[in-house]
mmCIF file of C-alpha atoms and ligand atoms in Angstrom:
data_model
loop_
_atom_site.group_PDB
_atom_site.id
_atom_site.type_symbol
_atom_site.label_atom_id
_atom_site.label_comp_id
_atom_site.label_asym_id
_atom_site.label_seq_id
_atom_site.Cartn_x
_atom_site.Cartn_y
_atom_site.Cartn_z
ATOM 1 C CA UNK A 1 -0.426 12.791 10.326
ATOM 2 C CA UNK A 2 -2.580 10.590 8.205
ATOM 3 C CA UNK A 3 -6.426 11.196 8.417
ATOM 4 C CA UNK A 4 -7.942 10.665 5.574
ATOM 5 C CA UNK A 5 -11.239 11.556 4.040
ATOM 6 C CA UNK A 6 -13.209 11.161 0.598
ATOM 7 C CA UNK A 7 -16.230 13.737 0.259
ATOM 8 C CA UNK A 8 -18.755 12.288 -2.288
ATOM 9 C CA UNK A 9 -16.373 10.995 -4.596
ATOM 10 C CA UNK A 10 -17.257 9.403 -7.872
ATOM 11 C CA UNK A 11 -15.097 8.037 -10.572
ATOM 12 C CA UNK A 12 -16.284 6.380 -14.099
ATOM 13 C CA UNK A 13 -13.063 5.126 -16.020
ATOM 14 C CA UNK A 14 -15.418 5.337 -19.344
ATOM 15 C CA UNK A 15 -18.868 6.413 -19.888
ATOM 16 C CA UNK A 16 -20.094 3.222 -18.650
ATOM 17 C CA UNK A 17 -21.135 2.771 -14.946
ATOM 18 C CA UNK A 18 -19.055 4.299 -13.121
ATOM 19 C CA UNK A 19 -16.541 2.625 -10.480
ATOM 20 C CA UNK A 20 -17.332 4.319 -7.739
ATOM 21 C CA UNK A 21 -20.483 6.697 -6.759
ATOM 22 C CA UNK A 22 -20.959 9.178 -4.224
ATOM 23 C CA UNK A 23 -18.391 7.971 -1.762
ATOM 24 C CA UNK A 24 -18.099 9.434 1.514
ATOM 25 C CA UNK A 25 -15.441 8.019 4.264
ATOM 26 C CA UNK A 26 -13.238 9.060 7.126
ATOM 27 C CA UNK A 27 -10.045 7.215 8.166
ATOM 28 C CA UNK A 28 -8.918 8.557 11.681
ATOM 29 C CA UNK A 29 -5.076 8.679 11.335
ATOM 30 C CA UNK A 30 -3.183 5.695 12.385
ATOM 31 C CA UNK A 31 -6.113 3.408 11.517
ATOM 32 C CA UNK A 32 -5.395 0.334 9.518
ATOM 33 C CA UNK A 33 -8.588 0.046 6.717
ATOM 34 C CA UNK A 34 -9.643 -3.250 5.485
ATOM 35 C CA UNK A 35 -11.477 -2.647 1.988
ATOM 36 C CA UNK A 36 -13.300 -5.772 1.435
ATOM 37 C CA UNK A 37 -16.249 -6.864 -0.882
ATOM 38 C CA UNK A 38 -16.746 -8.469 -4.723
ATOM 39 C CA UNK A 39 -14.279 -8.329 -7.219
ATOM 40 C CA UNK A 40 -14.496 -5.150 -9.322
ATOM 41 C CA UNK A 41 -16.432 -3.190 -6.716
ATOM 42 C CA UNK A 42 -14.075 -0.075 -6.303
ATOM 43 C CA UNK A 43 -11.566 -1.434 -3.931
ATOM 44 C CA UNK A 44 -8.667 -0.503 -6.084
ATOM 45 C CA UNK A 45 -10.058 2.658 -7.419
ATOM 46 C CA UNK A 46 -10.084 4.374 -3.806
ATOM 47 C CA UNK A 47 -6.899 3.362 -3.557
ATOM 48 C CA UNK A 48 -6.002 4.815 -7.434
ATOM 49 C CA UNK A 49 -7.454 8.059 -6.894
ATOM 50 C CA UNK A 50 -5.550 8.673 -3.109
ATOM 51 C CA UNK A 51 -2.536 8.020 -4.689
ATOM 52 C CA UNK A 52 -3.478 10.073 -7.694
ATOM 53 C CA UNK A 53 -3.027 7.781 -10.190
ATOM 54 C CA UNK A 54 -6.132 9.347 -11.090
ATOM 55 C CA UNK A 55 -8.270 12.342 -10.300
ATOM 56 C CA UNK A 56 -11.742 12.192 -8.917
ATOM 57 C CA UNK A 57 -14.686 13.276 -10.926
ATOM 58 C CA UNK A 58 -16.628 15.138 -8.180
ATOM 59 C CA UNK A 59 -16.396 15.280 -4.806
ATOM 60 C CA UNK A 60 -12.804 15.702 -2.990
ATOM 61 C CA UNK A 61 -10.079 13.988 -1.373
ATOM 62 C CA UNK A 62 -8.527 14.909 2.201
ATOM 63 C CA UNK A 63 -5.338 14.055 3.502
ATOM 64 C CA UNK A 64 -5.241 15.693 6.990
ATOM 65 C CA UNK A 65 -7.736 17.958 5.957
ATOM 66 C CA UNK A 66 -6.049 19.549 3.139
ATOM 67 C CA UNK A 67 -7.398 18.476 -0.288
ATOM 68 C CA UNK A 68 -4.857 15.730 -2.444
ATOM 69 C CA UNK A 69 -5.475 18.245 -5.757
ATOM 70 C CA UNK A 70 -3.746 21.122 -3.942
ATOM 71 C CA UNK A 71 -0.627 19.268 -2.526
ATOM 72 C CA UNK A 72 2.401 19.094 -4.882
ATOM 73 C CA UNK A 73 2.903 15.080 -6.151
ATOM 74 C CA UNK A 74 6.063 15.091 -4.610
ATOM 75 C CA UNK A 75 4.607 15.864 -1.487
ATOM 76 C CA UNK A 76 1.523 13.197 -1.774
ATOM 77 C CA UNK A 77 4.525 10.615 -2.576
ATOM 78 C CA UNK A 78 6.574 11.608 0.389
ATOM 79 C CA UNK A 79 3.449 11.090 2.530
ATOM 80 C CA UNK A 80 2.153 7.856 0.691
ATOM 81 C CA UNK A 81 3.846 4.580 0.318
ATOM 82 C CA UNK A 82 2.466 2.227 -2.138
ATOM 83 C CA UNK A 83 2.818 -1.617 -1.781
ATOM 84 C CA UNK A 84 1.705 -2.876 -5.586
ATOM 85 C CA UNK A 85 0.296 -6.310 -5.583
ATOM 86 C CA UNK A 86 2.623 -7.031 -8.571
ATOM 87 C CA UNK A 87 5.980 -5.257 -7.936
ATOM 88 C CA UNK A 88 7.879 -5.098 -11.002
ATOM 89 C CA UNK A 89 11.788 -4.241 -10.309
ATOM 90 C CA UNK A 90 14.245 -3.093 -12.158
ATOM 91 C CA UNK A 91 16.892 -5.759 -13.375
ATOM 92 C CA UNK A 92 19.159 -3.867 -11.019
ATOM 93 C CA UNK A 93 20.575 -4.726 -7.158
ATOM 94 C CA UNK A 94 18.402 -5.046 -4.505
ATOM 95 C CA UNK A 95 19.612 -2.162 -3.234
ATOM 96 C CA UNK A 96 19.316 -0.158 -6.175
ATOM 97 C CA UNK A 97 15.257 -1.185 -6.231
ATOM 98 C CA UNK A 98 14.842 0.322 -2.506
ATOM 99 C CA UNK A 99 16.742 2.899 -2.899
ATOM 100 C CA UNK A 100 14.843 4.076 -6.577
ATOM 101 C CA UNK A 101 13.831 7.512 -7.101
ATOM 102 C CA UNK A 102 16.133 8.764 -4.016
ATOM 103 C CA UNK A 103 19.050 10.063 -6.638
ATOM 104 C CA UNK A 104 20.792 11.258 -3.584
ATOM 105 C CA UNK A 105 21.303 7.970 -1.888
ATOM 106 C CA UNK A 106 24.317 5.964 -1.958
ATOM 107 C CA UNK A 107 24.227 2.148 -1.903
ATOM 108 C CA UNK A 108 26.067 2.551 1.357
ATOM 109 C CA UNK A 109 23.644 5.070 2.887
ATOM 110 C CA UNK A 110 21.075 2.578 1.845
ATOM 111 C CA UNK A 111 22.565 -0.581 3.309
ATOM 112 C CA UNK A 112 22.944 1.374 6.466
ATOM 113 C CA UNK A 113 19.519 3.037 6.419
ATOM 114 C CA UNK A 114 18.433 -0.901 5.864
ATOM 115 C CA UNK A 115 20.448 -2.080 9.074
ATOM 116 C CA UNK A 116 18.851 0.653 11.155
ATOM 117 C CA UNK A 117 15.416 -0.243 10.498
ATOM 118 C CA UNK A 118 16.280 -3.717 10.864
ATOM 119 C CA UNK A 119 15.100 -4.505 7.590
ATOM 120 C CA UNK A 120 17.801 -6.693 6.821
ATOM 121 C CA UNK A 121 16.868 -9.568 8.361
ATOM 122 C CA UNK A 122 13.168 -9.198 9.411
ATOM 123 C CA UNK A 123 12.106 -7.706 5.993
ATOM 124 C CA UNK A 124 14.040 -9.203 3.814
ATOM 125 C CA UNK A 125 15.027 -11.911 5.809
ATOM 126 C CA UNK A 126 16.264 -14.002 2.899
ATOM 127 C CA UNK A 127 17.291 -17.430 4.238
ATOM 128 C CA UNK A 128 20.584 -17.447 2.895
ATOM 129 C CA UNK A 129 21.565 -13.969 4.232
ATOM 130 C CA UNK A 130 20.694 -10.287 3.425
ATOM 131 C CA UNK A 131 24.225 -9.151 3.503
ATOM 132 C CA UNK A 132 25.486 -11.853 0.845
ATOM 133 C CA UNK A 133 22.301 -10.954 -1.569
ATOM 134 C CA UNK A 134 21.613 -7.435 -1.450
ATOM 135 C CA UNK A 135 23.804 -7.264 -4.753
ATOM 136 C CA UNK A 136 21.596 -9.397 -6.568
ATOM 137 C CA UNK A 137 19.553 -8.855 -9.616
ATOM 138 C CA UNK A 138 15.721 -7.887 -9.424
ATOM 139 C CA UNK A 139 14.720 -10.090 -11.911
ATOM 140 C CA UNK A 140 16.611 -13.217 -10.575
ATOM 141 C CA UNK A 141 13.980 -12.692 -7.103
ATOM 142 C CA UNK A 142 10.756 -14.843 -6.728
ATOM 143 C CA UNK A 143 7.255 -13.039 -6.346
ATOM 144 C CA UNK A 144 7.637 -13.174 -2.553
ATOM 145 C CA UNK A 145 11.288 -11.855 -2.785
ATOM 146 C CA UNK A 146 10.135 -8.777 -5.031
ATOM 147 C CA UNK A 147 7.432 -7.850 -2.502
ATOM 148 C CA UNK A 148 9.692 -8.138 0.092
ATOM 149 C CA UNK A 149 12.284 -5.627 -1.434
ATOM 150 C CA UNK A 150 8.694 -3.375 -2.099
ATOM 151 C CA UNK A 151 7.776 -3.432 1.465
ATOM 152 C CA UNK A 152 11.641 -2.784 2.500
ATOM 153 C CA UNK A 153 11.301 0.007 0.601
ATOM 154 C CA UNK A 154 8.213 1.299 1.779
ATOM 155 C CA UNK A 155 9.548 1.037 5.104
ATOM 156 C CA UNK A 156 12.709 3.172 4.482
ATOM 157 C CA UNK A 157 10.734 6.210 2.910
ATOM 158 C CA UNK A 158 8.851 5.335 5.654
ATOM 159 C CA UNK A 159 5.778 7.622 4.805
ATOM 160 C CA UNK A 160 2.698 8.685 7.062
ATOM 161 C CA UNK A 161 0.073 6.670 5.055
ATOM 162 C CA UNK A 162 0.421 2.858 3.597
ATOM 163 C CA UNK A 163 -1.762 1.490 0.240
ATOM 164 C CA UNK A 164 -1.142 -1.902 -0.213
ATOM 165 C CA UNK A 165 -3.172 -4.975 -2.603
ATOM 166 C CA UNK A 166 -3.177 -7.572 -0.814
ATOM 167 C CA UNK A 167 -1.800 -10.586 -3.009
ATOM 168 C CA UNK A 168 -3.549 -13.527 -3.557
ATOM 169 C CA UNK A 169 -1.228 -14.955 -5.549
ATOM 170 C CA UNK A 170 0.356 -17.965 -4.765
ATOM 171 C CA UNK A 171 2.934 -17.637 -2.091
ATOM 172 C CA UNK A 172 4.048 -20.513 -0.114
ATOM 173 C CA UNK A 173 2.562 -19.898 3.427
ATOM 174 C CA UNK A 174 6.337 -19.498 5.583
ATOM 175 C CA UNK A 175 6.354 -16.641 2.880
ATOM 176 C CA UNK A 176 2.793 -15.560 3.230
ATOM 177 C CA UNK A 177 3.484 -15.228 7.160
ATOM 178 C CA UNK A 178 6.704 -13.869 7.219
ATOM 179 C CA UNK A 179 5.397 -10.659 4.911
ATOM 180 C CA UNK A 180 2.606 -10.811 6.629
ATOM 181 C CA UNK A 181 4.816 -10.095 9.852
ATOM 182 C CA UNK A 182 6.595 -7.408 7.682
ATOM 183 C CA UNK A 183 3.592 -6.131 6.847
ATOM 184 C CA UNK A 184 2.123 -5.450 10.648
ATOM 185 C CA UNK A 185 5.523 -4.275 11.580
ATOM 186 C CA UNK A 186 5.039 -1.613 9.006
ATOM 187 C CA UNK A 187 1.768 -0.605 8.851
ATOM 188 C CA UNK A 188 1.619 0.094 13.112
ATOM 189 C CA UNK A 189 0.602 3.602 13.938
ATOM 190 C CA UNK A 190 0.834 4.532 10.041
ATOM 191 C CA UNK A 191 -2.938 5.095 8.641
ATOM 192 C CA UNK A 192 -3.241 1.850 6.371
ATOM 193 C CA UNK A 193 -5.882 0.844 3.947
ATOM 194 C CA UNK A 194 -5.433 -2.048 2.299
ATOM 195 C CA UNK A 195 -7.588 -4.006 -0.010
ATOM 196 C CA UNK A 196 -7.945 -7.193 2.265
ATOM 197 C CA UNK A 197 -8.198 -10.654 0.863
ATOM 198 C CA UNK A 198 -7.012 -12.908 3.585
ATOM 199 C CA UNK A 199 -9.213 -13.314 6.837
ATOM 200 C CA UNK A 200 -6.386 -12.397 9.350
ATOM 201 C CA UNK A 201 -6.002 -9.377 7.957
ATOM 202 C CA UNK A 202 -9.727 -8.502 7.906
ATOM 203 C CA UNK A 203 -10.247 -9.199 11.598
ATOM 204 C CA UNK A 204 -7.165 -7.592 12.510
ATOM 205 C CA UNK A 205 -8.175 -4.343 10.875
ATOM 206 C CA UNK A 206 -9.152 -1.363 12.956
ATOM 207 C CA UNK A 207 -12.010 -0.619 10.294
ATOM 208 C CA UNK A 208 -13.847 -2.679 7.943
ATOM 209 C CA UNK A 209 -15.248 -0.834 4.438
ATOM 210 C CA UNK A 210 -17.364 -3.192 2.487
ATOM 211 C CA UNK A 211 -17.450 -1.596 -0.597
ATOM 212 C CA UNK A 212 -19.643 -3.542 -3.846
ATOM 213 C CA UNK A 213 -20.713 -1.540 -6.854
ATOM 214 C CA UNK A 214 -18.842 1.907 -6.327
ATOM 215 C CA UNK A 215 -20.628 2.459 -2.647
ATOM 216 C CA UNK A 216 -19.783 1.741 0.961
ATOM 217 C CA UNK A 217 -22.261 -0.722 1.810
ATOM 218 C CA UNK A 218 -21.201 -0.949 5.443
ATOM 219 C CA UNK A 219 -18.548 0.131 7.439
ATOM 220 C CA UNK A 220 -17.129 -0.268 10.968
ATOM 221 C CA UNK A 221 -15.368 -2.983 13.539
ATOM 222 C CA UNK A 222 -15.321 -6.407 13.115
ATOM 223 C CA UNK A 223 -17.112 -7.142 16.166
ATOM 224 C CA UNK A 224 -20.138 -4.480 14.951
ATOM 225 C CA UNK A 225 -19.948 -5.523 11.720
ATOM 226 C CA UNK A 226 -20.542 -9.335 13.210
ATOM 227 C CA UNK A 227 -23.385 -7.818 15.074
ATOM 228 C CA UNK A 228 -25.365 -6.372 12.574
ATOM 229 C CA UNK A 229 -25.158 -9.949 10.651
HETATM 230 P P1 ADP B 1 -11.972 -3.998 -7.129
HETATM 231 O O1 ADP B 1 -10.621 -3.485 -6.759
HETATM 232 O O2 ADP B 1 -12.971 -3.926 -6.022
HETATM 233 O O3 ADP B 1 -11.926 -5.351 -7.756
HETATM 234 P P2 ADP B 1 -11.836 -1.950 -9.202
HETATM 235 O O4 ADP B 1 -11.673 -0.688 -8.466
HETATM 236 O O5 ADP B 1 -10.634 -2.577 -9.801
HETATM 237 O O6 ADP B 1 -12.573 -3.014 -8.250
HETATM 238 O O7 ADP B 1 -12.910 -1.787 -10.358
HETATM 239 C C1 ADP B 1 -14.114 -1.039 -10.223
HETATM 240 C C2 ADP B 1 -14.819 -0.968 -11.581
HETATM 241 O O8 ADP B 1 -14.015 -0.214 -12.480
HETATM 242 C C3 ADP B 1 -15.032 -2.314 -12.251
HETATM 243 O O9 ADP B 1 -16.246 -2.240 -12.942
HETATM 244 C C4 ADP B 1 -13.878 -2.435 -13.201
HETATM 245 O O10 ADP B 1 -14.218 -3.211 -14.312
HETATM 246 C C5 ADP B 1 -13.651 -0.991 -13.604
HETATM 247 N N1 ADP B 1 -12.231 -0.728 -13.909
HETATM 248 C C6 ADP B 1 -11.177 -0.917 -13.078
HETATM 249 N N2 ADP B 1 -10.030 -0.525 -13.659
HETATM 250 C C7 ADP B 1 -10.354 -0.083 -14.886
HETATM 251 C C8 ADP B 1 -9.617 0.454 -15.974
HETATM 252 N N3 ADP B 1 -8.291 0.628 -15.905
HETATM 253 N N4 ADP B 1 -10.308 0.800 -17.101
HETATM 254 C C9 ADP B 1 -11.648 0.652 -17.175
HETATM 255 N N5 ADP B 1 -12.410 0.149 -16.192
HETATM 256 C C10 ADP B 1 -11.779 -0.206 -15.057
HETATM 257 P P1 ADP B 2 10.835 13.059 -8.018
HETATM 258 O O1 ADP B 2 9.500 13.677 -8.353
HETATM 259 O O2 ADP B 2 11.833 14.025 -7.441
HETATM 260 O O3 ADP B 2 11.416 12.204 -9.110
HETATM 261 P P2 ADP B 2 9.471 10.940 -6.744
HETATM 262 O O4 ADP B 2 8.123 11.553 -6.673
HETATM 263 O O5 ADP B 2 9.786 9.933 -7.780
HETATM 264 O O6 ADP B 2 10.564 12.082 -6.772
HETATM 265 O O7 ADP B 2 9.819 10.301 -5.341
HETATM 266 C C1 ADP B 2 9.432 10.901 -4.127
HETATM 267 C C2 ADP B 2 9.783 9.944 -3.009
HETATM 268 O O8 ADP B 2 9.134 8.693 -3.233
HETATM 269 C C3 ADP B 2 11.266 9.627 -2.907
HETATM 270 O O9 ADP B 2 11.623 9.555 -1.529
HETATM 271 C C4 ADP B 2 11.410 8.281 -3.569
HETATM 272 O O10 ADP B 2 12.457 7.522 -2.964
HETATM 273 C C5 ADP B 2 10.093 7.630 -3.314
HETATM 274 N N1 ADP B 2 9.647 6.761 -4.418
HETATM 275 C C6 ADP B 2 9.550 7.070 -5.718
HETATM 276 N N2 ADP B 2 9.048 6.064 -6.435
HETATM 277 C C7 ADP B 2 8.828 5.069 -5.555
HETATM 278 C C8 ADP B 2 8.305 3.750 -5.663
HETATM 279 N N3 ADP B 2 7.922 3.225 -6.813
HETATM 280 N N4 ADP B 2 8.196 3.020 -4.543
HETATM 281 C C9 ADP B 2 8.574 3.534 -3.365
HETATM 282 N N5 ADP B 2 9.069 4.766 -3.197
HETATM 283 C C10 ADP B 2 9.202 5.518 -4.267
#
């Protein structure tokens, strides 16, 4: 489960030039895909149109060889888990925020669900205890917190493949590394691409896509990529 594959995509958001051009990759499954390169290259776009935020212009998107426009969204959501860089949550419990769009889920299911996958402590690891916060408010969380409770619930719908933007934001760096532990805990043997800021999680990739005005400009390991430099 998980290989993914774009066929000569190309997106333009307006009749300008367009954000990404004749794009042609393949993800084995399981692989964890750094997307690296300049600010407003395409990074985010691949990610937009695998998720189907948008559709592409030409060209076609595989998921384990079936194309993305022929799968139901519920379907492409069950087998894609999106880690925003900016998770906004709903002024609701913790628990309500993983638990979110599952209407048949019970807080208790979810608490439980939570203890099994050990996300209480090692995901959400707050330092004053899961099991006395998990009834607090979304809105009272710090950035870190919030993407916390997004990865938690990531985890729990635990899906096949993982898009996450990497934040650059300002987190303290205890926080930084403890979702970055979260993080590779999560994203092992699940096909990953994530749009890579940080340098430990660019060398720790399986693949590297440099990607700089809508095109692929190289791809492959760190240590090749080193080579050809
Ligand atoms: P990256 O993630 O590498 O910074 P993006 O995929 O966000 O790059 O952007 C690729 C190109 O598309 C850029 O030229 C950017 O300005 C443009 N773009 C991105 N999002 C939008 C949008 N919502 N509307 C119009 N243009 C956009
Ligand atoms: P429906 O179409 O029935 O409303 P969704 O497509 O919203 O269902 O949700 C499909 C799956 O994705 C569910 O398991 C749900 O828990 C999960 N899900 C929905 N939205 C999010 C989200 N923002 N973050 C993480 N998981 C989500």
């Amino acid at each position: 489960h998980g290989a993914v594959t774009f066929e000569d995509v190309s997106f333009s958001y307006d009749s300008r030039q367009p954000a990404l051009r004749n794009i042609s990759f393949t993800i084995p499954k399981g692989a964890t895909v750094a997307l690296v390169g300049p600010s407003g290259g395409g990074k985010s776009t691949i990610l937009r149109l695998l998720f189907r935020f948008y559709d592409v212009q030409s060209g076609r998107i595989l998921v384990d060889g079936q194309d993305i426009r022929s799968v139901t969204q519920l379907s492409l959501r069950r087998n894609i888990g999106v880690v925003p860089q900016d998770t906004v949550l709903f002024n609701d419990t913790i628990l309500y925020n993983i638990r979110y769009g599952d209407v048949h889920a019970t807080d208790a299911m979810v608490y439980k669900a939570a203890k099994a996958a050990q996300i209480h402590d090692r995901v959400l690891g707050f330092p004053d205890g899961y099991d006395t916060r998990v009834g607090e408010r979304g809105l009272r969380l710090s950035g870190g917190e919030k993407q916390r409770v997004a990865i938690a619930r990531t985890i729990l719908k635990n899906p096949p493949i993982i898009l996450l933007d990497e934040a650059t934001s300002a987190l303290d760096t205890t926080t930084e590394r403890q979702i970055q532990y979260a993080l590779a805990e999560m994203t092992q043997d699940r096909t990953t691409l994530v749009v890579a800021h940080r340098l430990s999680t660019i060398v720790n990739a399986d693949l590297i896509l440099c990607i700089q005005d809508g095109q692929v400009v190289e791809m492959g390991t760190h240590e090749e990529l080193i080579r050809i430099a």
